[in-house]
Structure formats: structure tokens, C-alpha cells
Coordinates of C-alpha atoms and ligand atoms in Angstrom, one line a residue:
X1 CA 84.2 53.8 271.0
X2 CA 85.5 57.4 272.2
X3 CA 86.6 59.7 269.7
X4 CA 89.5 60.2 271.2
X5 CA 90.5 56.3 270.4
X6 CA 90.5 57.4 266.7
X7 CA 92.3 59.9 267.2
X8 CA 95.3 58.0 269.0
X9 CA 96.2 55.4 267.1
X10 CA 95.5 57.8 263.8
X11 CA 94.2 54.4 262.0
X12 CA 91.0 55.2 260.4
X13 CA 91.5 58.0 258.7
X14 CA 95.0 57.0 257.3
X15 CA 93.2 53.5 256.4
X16 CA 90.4 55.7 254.9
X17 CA 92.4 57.6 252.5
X18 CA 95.0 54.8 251.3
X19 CA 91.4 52.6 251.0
X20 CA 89.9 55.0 249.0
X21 CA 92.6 55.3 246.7
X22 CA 93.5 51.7 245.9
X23 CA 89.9 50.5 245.7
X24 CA 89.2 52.9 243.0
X25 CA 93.1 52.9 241.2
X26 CA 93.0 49.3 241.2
X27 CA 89.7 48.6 241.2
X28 CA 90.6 45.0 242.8
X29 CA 88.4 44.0 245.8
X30 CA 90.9 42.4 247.9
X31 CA 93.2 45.6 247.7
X32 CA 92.1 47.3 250.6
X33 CA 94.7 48.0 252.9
X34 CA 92.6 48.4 256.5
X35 CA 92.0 45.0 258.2
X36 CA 89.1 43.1 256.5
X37 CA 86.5 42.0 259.3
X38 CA 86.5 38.4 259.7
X39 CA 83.4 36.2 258.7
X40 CA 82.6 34.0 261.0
X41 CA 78.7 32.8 262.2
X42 CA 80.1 32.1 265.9
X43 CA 80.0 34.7 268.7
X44 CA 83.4 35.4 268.9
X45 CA 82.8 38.5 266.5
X46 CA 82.2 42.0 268.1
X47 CA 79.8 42.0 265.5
X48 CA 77.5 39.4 266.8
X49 CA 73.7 38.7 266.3
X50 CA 73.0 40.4 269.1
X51 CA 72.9 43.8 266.8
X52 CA 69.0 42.3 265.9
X53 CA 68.2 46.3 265.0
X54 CA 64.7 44.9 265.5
X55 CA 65.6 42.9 268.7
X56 CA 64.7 44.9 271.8
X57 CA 67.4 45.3 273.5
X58 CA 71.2 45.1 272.8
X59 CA 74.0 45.2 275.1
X60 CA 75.9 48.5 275.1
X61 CA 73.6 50.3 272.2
X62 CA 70.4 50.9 274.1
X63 CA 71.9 50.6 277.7
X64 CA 69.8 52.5 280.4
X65 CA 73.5 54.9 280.6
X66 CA 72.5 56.5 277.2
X67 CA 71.4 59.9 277.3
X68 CA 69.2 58.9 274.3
X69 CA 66.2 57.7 273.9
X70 CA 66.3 54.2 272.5
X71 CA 63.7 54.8 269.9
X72 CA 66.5 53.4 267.5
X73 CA 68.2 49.5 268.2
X74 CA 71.9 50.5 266.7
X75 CA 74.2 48.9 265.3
X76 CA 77.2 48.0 267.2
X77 CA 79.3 49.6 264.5
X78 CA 80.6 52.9 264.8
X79 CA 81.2 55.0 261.4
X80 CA 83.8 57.3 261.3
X81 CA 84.7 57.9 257.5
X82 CA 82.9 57.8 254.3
X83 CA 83.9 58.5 250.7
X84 CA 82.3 57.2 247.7
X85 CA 81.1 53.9 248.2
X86 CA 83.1 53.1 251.2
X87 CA 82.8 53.2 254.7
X88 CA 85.3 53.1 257.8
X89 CA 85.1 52.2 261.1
X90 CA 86.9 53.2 264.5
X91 CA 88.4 49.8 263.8
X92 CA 89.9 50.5 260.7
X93 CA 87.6 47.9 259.1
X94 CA 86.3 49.0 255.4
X95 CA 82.2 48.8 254.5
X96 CA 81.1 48.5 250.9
X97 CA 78.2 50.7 251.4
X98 CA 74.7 49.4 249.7
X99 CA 72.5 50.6 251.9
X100 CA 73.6 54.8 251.7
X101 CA 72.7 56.4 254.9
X102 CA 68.6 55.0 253.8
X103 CA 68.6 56.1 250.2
X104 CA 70.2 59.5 251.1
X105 CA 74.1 59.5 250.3
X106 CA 73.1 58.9 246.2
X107 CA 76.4 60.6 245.1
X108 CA 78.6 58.5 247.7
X109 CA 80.1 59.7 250.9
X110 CA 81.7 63.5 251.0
X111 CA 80.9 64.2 246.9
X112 CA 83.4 66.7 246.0
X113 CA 81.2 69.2 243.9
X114 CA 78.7 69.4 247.0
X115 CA 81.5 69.6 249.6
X116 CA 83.5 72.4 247.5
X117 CA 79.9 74.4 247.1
X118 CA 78.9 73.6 250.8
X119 CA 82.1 75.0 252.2
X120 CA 82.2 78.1 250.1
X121 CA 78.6 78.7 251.4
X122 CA 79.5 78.4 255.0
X123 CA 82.2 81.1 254.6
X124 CA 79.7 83.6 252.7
X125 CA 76.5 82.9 255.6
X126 CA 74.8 80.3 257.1
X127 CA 71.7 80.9 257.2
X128 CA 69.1 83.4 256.5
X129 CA 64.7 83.3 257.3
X130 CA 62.5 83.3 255.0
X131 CA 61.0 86.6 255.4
X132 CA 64.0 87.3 253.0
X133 CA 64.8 86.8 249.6
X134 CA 67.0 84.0 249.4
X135 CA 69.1 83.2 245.9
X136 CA 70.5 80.2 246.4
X137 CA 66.4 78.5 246.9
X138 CA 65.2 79.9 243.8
X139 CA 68.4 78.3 241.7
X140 CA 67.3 75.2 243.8
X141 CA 64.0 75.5 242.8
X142 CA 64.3 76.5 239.2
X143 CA 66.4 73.3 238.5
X144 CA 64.2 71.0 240.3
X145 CA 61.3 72.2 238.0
X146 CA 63.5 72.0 235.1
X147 CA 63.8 68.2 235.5
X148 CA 60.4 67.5 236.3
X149 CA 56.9 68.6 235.6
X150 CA 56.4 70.6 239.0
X151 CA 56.2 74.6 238.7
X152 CA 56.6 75.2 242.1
X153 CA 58.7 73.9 245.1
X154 CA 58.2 74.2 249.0
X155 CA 61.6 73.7 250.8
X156 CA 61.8 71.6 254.5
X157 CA 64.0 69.6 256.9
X158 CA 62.7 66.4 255.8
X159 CA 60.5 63.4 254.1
X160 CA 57.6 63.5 256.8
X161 CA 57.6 67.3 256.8
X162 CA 57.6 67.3 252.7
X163 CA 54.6 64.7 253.1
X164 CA 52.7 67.3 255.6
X165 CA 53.1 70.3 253.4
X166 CA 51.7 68.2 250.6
X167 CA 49.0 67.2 252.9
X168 CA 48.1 71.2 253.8
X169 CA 48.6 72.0 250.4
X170 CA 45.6 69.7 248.8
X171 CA 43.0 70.8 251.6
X172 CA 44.1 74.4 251.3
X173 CA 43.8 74.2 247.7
X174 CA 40.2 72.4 248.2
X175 CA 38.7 74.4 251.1
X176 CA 40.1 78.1 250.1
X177 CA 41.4 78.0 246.1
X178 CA 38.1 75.8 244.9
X179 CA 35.5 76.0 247.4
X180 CA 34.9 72.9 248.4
X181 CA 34.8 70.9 251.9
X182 CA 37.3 68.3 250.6
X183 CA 40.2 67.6 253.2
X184 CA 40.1 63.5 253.0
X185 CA 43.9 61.8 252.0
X186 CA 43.7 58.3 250.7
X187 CA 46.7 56.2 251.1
X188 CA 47.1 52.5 250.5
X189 CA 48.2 49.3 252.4
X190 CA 51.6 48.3 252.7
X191 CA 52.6 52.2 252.0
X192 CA 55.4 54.6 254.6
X193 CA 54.7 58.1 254.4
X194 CA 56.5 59.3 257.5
X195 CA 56.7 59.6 262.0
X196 CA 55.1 62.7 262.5
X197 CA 51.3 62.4 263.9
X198 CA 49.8 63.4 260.2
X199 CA 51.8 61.1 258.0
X200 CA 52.2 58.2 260.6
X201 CA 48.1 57.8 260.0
X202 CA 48.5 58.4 256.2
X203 CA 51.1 55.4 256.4
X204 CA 49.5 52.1 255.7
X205 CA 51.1 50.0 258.1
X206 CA 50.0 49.2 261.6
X207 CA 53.4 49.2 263.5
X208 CA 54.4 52.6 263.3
X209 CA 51.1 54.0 264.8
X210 CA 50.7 52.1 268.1
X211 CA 50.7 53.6 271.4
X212 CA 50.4 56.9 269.4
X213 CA 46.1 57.4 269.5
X214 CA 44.0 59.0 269.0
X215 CA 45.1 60.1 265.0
X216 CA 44.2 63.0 263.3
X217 CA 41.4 62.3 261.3
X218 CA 40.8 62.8 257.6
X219 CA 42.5 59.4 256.3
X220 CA 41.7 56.4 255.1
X221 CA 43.5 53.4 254.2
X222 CA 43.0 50.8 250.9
X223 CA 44.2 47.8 249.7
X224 CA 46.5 48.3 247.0
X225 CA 45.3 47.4 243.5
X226 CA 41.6 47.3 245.1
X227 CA 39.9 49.4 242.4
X228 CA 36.5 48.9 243.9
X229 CA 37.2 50.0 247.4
X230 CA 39.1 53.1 246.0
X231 CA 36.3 53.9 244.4
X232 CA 34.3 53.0 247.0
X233 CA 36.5 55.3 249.5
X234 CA 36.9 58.4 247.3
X235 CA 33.5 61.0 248.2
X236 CA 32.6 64.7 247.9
X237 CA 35.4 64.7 250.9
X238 CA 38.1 63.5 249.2
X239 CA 40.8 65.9 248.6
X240 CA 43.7 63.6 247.2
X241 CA 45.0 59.8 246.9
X242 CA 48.7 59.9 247.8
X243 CA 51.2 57.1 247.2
X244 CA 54.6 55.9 246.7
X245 CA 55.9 54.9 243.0
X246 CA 57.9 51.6 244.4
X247 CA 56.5 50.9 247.9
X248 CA 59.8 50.9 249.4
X249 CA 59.7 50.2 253.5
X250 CA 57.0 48.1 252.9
X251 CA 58.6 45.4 250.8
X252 CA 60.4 46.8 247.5
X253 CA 57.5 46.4 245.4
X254 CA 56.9 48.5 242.1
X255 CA 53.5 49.6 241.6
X256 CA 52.0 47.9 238.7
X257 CA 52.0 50.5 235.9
X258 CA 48.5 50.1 234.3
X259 CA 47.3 51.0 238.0
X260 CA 49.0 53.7 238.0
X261 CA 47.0 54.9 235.1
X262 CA 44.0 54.1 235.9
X263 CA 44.4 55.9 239.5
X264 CA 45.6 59.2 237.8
X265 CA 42.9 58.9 235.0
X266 CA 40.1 58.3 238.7
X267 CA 41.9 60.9 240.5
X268 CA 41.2 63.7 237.5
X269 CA 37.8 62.6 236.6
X270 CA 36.9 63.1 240.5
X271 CA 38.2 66.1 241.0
X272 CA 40.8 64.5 243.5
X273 CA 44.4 65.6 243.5
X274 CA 47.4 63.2 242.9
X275 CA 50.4 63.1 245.4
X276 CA 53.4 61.2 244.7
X277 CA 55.6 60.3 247.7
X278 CA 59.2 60.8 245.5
X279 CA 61.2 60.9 249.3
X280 CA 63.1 57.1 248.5
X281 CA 62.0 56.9 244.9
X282 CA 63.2 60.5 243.8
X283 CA 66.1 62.2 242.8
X284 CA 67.8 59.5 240.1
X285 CA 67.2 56.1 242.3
X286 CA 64.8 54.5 240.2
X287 CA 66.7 55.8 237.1
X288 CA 64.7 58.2 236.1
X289 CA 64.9 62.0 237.9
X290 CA 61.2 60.9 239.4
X291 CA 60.0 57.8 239.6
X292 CA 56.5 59.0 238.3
X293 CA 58.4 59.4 235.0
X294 CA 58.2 56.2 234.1
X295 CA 54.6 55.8 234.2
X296 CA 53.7 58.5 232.0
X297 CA 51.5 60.4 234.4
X298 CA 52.3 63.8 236.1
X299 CA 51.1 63.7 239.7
X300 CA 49.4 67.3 241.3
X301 CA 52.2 67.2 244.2
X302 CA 54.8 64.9 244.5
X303 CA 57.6 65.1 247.4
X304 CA 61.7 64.9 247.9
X305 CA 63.8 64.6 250.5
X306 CA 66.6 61.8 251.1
X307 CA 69.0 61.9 248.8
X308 CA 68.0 65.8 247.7
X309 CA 71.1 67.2 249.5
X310 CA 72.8 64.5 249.5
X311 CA 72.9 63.8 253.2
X312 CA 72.4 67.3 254.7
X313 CA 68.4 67.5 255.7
X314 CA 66.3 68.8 253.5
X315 CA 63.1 68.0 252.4
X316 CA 60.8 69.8 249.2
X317 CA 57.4 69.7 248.3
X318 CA 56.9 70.3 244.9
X319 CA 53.4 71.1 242.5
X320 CA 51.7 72.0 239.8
X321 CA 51.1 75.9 238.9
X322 CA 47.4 76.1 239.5
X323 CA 48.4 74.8 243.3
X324 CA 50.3 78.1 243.7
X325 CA 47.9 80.3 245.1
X326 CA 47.1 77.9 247.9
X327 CA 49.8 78.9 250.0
X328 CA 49.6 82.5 249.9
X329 CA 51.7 84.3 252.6
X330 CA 51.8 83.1 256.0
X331 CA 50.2 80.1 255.3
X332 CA 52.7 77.3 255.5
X333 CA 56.5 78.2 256.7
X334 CA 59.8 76.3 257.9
X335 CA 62.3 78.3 260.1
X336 CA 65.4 76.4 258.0
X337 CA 63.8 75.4 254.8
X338 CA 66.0 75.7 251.9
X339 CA 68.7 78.0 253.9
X340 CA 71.5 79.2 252.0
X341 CA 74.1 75.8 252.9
X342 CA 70.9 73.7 252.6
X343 CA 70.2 75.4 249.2
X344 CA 73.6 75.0 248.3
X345 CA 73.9 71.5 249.1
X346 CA 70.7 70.9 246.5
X347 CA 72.2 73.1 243.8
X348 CA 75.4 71.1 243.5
X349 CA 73.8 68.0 243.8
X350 CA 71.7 68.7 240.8
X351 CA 74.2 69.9 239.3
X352 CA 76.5 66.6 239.5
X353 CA 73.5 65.0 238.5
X354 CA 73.1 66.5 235.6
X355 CA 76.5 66.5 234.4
X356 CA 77.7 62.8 235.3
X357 CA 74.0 61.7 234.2
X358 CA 72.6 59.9 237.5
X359 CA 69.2 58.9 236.9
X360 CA 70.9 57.3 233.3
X361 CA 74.2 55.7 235.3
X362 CA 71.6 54.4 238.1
X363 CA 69.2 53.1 235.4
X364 CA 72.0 51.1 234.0
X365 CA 73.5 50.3 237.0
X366 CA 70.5 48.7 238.4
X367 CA 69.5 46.4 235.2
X368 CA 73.0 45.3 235.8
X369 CA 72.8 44.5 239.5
X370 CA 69.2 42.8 238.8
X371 CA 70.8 40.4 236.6
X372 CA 73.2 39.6 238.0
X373 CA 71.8 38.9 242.0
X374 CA 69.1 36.8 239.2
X375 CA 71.9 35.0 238.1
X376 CA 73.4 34.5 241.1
X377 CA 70.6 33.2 243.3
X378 CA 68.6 31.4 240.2
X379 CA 69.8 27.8 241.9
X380 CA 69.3 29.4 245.8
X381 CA 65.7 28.4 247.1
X382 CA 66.0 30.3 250.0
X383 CA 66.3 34.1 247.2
X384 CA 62.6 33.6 245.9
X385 CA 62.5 36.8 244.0
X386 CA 64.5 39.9 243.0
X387 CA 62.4 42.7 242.4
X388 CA 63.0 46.6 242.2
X389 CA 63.7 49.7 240.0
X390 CA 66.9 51.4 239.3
X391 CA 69.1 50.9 242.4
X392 CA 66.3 50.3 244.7
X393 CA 66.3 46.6 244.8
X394 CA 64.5 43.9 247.6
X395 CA 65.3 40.5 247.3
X396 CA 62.1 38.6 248.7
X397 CA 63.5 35.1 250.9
X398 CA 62.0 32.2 252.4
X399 CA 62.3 33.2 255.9
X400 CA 63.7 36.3 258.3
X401 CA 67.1 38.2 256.9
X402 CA 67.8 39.6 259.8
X403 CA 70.6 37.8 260.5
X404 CA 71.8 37.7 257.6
X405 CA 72.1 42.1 257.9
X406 CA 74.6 41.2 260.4
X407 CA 76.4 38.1 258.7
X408 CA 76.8 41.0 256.3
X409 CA 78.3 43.2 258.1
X410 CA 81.2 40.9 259.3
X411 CA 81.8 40.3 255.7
X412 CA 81.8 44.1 255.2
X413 CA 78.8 44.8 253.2
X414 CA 76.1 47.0 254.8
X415 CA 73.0 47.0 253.5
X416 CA 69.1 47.1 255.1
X417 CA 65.6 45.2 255.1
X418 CA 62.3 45.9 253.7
X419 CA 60.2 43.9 256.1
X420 CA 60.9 40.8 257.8
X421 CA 62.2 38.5 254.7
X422 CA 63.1 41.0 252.5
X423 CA 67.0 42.1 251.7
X424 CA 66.9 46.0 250.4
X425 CA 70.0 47.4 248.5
X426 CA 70.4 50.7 248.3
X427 CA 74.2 51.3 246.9
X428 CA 74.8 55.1 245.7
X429 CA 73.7 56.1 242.6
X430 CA 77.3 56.8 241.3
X431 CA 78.3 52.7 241.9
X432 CA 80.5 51.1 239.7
X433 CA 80.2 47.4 238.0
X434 CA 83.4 46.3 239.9
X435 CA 81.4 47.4 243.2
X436 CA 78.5 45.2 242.4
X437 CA 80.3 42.3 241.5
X438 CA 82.2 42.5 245.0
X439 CA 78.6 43.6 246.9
X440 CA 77.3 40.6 244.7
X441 CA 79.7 38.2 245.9
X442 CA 79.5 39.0 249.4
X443 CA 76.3 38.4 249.7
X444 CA 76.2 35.5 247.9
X445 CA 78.6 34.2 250.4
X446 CA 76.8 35.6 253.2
X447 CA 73.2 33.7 252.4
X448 CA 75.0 30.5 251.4
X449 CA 76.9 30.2 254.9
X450 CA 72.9 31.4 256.3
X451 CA 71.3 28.6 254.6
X452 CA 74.2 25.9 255.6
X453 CA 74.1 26.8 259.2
X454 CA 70.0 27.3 259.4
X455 CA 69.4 24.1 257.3
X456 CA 67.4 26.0 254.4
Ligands
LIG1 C1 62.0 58.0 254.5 C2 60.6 58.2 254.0 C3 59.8 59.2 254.5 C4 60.1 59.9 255.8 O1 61.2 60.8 255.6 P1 61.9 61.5 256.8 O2 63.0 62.3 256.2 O3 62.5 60.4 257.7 O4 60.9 62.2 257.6 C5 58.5 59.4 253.9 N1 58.2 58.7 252.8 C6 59.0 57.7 252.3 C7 58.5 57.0 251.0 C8 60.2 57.4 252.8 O5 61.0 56.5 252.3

């Protein structure tokens, strides 16, 4: 839908102001004044099944008339408005919004703190290279190691690129800092590190590296939980084992915590540096600043991005002090990382952290959503577990939940998958009780009308 539609019938963003303030003045669900979508499982719905976002082909989303590529099967949904935990479309119809732009909009859509700081930025300068000092990054970077046990922070664009300077960093620090001729990453099954060429191999899942031979080499793969063949893999090549705290693409699962020991405990004893992909689990989602904090260990390198800026890109890698000297000048750059609106954009969202207590409110808020999706679907076969940390959440099912995304979405509840039978919710980290217990409901409404019609 043209732009220009929006703009003549003056609908959404009317809708999306008088939305915005009843749902959070009256805090009632059914107060919204924009046209609920209707719920219905037959075709009749623009929103149809036929928005499969794993389904090859959908009419109008990936037609041959785009001038993009269709590396992405789209919704047929078109956003035009977002503020807290809401979402608009050209249609006027309202979202409750539990899946936040993938992890990345933790403080809700347009955050006032981060807007007011972003805007004052972009009437000061935009951006400035890093072969100048640049205020706003160290601030950024100060408060980053000020709420977790890194000394030092590389800025980026994004996840993959924070992944690849952590990559650099451990052989660097190997080859040049120590000496040695260690440049082998260990990942694990199951794990999603990133698309580009070097963190597409370190990813542990099949899918996202075909057609894309030959792979840099340097990586190897093990089963999670396999002591003996992580063992077996680690050699005087080894320069680090890197992993994610809650294995998030692949499945919502928490990694168990006496592994996590055990692996940092290895990891030291060989020599091997420890890299923690924070990109989903970082920045308050888990409840905790970093989701390494609740295991007690401090990795060597862990990395940000997602929800750092709260949904402009950026992307940090961040490390211990004796990995400083690895990256001496001219070693690793990024033409935008950590510009002056970018740096901004991290400041304030650190800042609103801190003061409304995120990774505390998400903590809460999470044990509270657990319990009650537990509750909820404790009768349901078809919900065989719920299973997450904080307010990163996968609810395992019996069969493919694919369709139940969209079912969702014609109910007004967005929210993503982890896999083929696993439901993810991702709501922002600022969510209320009252916006659970509507999410909560809507879902349970979705599945049950699922199950009916599919006979499970
Ligand atoms: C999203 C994600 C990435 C990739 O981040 P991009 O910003 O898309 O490059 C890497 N690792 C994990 C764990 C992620 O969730």
C-alpha cells in the first residue's frame, strides 16, 4: 500500500495516537479505537496463510515487479506506526507487538529519551570518521563497561559484523599479542551467529550456508553438551569456543548452566578464549544486562547489537583489557561505527535502562509471562513446553506454527518462530502485566481455534 493512501484518508496516524493513549490510560484491551482485524481461519482475510514467510513464494510480496531481491518472504502487512508496545497498520488495524522488530525495539517503538537525544544529535552533526575523536562513543563505551565486565568496546553496524570483529580479535590476539598459530573458532550445533561469509560457517545450522561454498576455513562445529568431542576438537589451533547464552534462532533453548562452567573453566585451562554471542541475549532481554551474568562466568569477548540502539543499527564488540593491544591502529575499522546519532542512540538507551531498571522489569516480567502461558496451555497437548529466560521465551508444539504466526496476526498479535514447531515471544523489555495478559489471551485463542480446525 502507497504512502500516499496513508496520507489521504489521514487514518493511521490519528488511530495511532488516540490508540496509544487509551490503551495505556485505560489500560483495557478492548479500548482501542482503530478497527480490530477480524479472526477468521477462512481465506476471506487479506491476511491469509498465503503470508507462509517460509513459503516460497507469496502473491504480491516477492512478485518478479519488485526491485528487491526476494531474499526475505514478507509479510503482507504493512507497518506504518509504532509506539510502545503497539503497532499500526496502513489499515488502521492495531498490533500488540511480541516479537519487537527481532529482539531490537527493547524499549518499545519511538522511546522518548532516545528520540529527544537522537534529534538533538542530528541538529549538532551527523556523522563524523573515526580518524577523529569522537565524545559521544567513549560515553557509549564507558557505560557499557560499567554494566558489564568488558574494558573495552569495538563499535559496528550490526550482529554479524560484531561477531566478525570478535572473530579477528581472538586470532589477532593469538597470532600477534601471544605468539602462537591459533586461529581455530569452535561453535556448536543448533547455534546462529550471523549471514556474512565468516559467521554463516561459525553458525551451526546447515540452512543458512547452502549454495554459499566454499567457507572460509578455520571452524569447526560440535554438538552441544558433547564434552568429549569439545575436547576432542579443541588443539594447539584453537583460538576460541564462541556461543550463544540462550540458543535463540535455533529453538529458545537456555544453555544448561553447569556446562557453562565447565566450558569456561576448559576454555582457560587451554589457553582458548571465550566469546559470548550477547546480539539477542544482551542488553536486559534475559533480565540480566548480559545474559553471561547469570552463569557466573565472565567470557574474553562477548558481542551486542539488536536492541543496543534501540532499532537504529549498531552493533559492539566488547573484551577484556589484556585483548586491547590486539587491535592496534589500523587494524580493524568501520566507516559508521559508533557515529555521533548512532552513539547517541546507545547513550540514551543505557541511560533509560538504567533509570527505569530494564534488565530488573524484564526479569520480572518474564517469570510473569512464563507462568502464566504455563498456566494457560498446562491442559493444551498441542503447547508441549515453555522454555526461555527473561522476555525471550519459545514455546516448543507438537507440530509446525507457522500458521498459527498468521492466525496471529489476524487476531493482532505479532510475534515470530524459532524453528519449525517453536512459537518465540519477543515483547519489549518495558511490557506491562495488562499487555501480557491480552498477548496471553490471544494466543490462547489463536492455538485453540489451530488445534480445532487441524484436529490436534
Ligand atoms: C541476529 C543475530 C545475529 C546477527 O545479527 P545481524 O545484526 O542480523 O547481523 C548474530 N547472532 C545472534 C545470536 C543473533 O540473534
Amino acid at each position: 500500500m502507497a504512502q500516499s493512501d496513508v496520507k489521504e484518508t489521514g487514518k493511521p496516524a490519528e488511530t495511532a495516537a488516540n490508540g496509544a493513549g487509551s490503551a495505556s490510560s485505560t489500560g483495557s484491551p478492548g479500548a482501542s479505537t482503530s478497527p480490530s482485524p477480524s479472526f477468521s481461519l477462512g481465506a476471506n482475510s487479506s491476511l491469509s496463510a498465503s503470508s507462509n514467510p517460509n513459503g516460497s513464494s507469496s502473491p504480491g510480496a516477492n512478485s518478479g515487479s519488485s526491485a528487491l531481491f526476494p531474499s526475505y518472504a514478507r509479510y503482507p502487512i504493512h507497518l506504518v506506526k509504532g509506539q510502545g508496545s503497539w503497532l499500526w497498520d496502513d489499515k488502521g488495524n492495531r498490533y500488540l507487538d511480541f516479537m519487537s522488530g527481532l529482539a531490537v525495539a527493547n524499549l518499545g517503538h519511538a522511546p522518548e529519551k532516545v528520540k529527544a537525544k537522537v534529534k538533538a544529535q542530528l541538529d549538532e552533526l551527523w556523522h563524523v570518521c573515526n580518524l577523529f575523536h569522537i565524545p559521544q562513543q567513549e560515553t557509549a563505551a564507558r557505560m557499557l563497561t560499567e554494566v558489564s565486565c568488558a574494558d573495552v568496546v569495538f563499535f559496528c553496524n550490526s550482529g554479524a559484523e560484531a561477531n566478525e570483529a570478535a572473530i579477528k580479535l581472538a586470532r589477532r590476539y593469538h597470532q600477534k599479542v601471544k605468539g602462537t598459530e591459533r586461529y581455530e573458532i569452535i561453535t556448536f550445533e543448533q547455534s546462529f551467529h550471523g549471514r556474512t561469509l565468516a559467521t554463516l560457517t561459525a553458525t551451526g545450522q546447515q540452512k543458512v550456508k547452502d549454495g554459499f561454498l566454499p567457507l572460509p576455513a578455520g571452524f569447526k562445529t560440535v554438538p552441544l553438551y558433547d564434552m568429549d568431542a569439545l575436547k576432542a576438537a579443541i588443539g594447539p589451533h584453537t583460538a576460541a569456543v564462541m556461543l550463544e547464552m540462550v540458543q535463540a534462532e535455533g529453538g529458545v533453548y537456555p544453555v544448561d548452566h553447569g556446562f557453562v562452567q565447565e566450558l569456561a573453566a576448559l576454555c582457560r585451562e587451554q589457553g582458548v578464549l571465550l566469546i559470548i554471542d550477547e546480539v539477542q541475549t544482551g542488553m536486559g532481554r534475559t533480565g540480566k544486562w548480559f545474559a553471561y551474568q547469570h552463569y557466573g562466568i565472565e567470557p574474553d569477548i562477548f558481542t551486542s547489537a539488536k536492541g543496543i540502539a534501540s532499532g537504529l543499527p549498531a552493533g559492539a564488540m566488547l573484551a577484556k583489557e589484556y585483548l586491547r593491544e590486539a587491535f592496534t591502529p589500523g587494524t580493524h575499522a568501520s566507516t559508521f561505527g559508533g557515529n555521533p546519532v548512532i552513539a547517541a542512540a546507545i547513550i540514551a538507551t543505557l541511560e533509560t535502562m538504567k533509570e527505569e531498571r530494564i534488565p530488573e522489569h524484564a526479569d520480572e516480567m518474564g517469570r510473569y509471562l512464563i507462568s502464566r502461558l504455563e498456566k494457560t496451555f498446562q491442559a493444551v497437548p498441542f503447547v508441549k513446553e515453555v522454555r526461555g529466560k527473561g522476555l525471550l521465551i519459545g514455546i516448543e508444539c507438537a507440530g509446525p506454527v507457522a500458521d498459527i504466526v498468521t492466525l496471529g496476526q489476524e487476531k493482532g498479535l505479532l510475534f515470530v518462530t524459532a524453528g519449525p514447531n517453536v512459537i518465540r515471544l519477543l515483547p519489549n523489555l518495558k511490557v506491562t502485566k495488562d499487555d501480557i495478559d491480552q498477548a496471553v489471551a490471544m494466543l490462547a485463542d489463536v492455538i485453540a481455534a489451530y488445534t480445532a480446525k487441524e484436529g490436534k
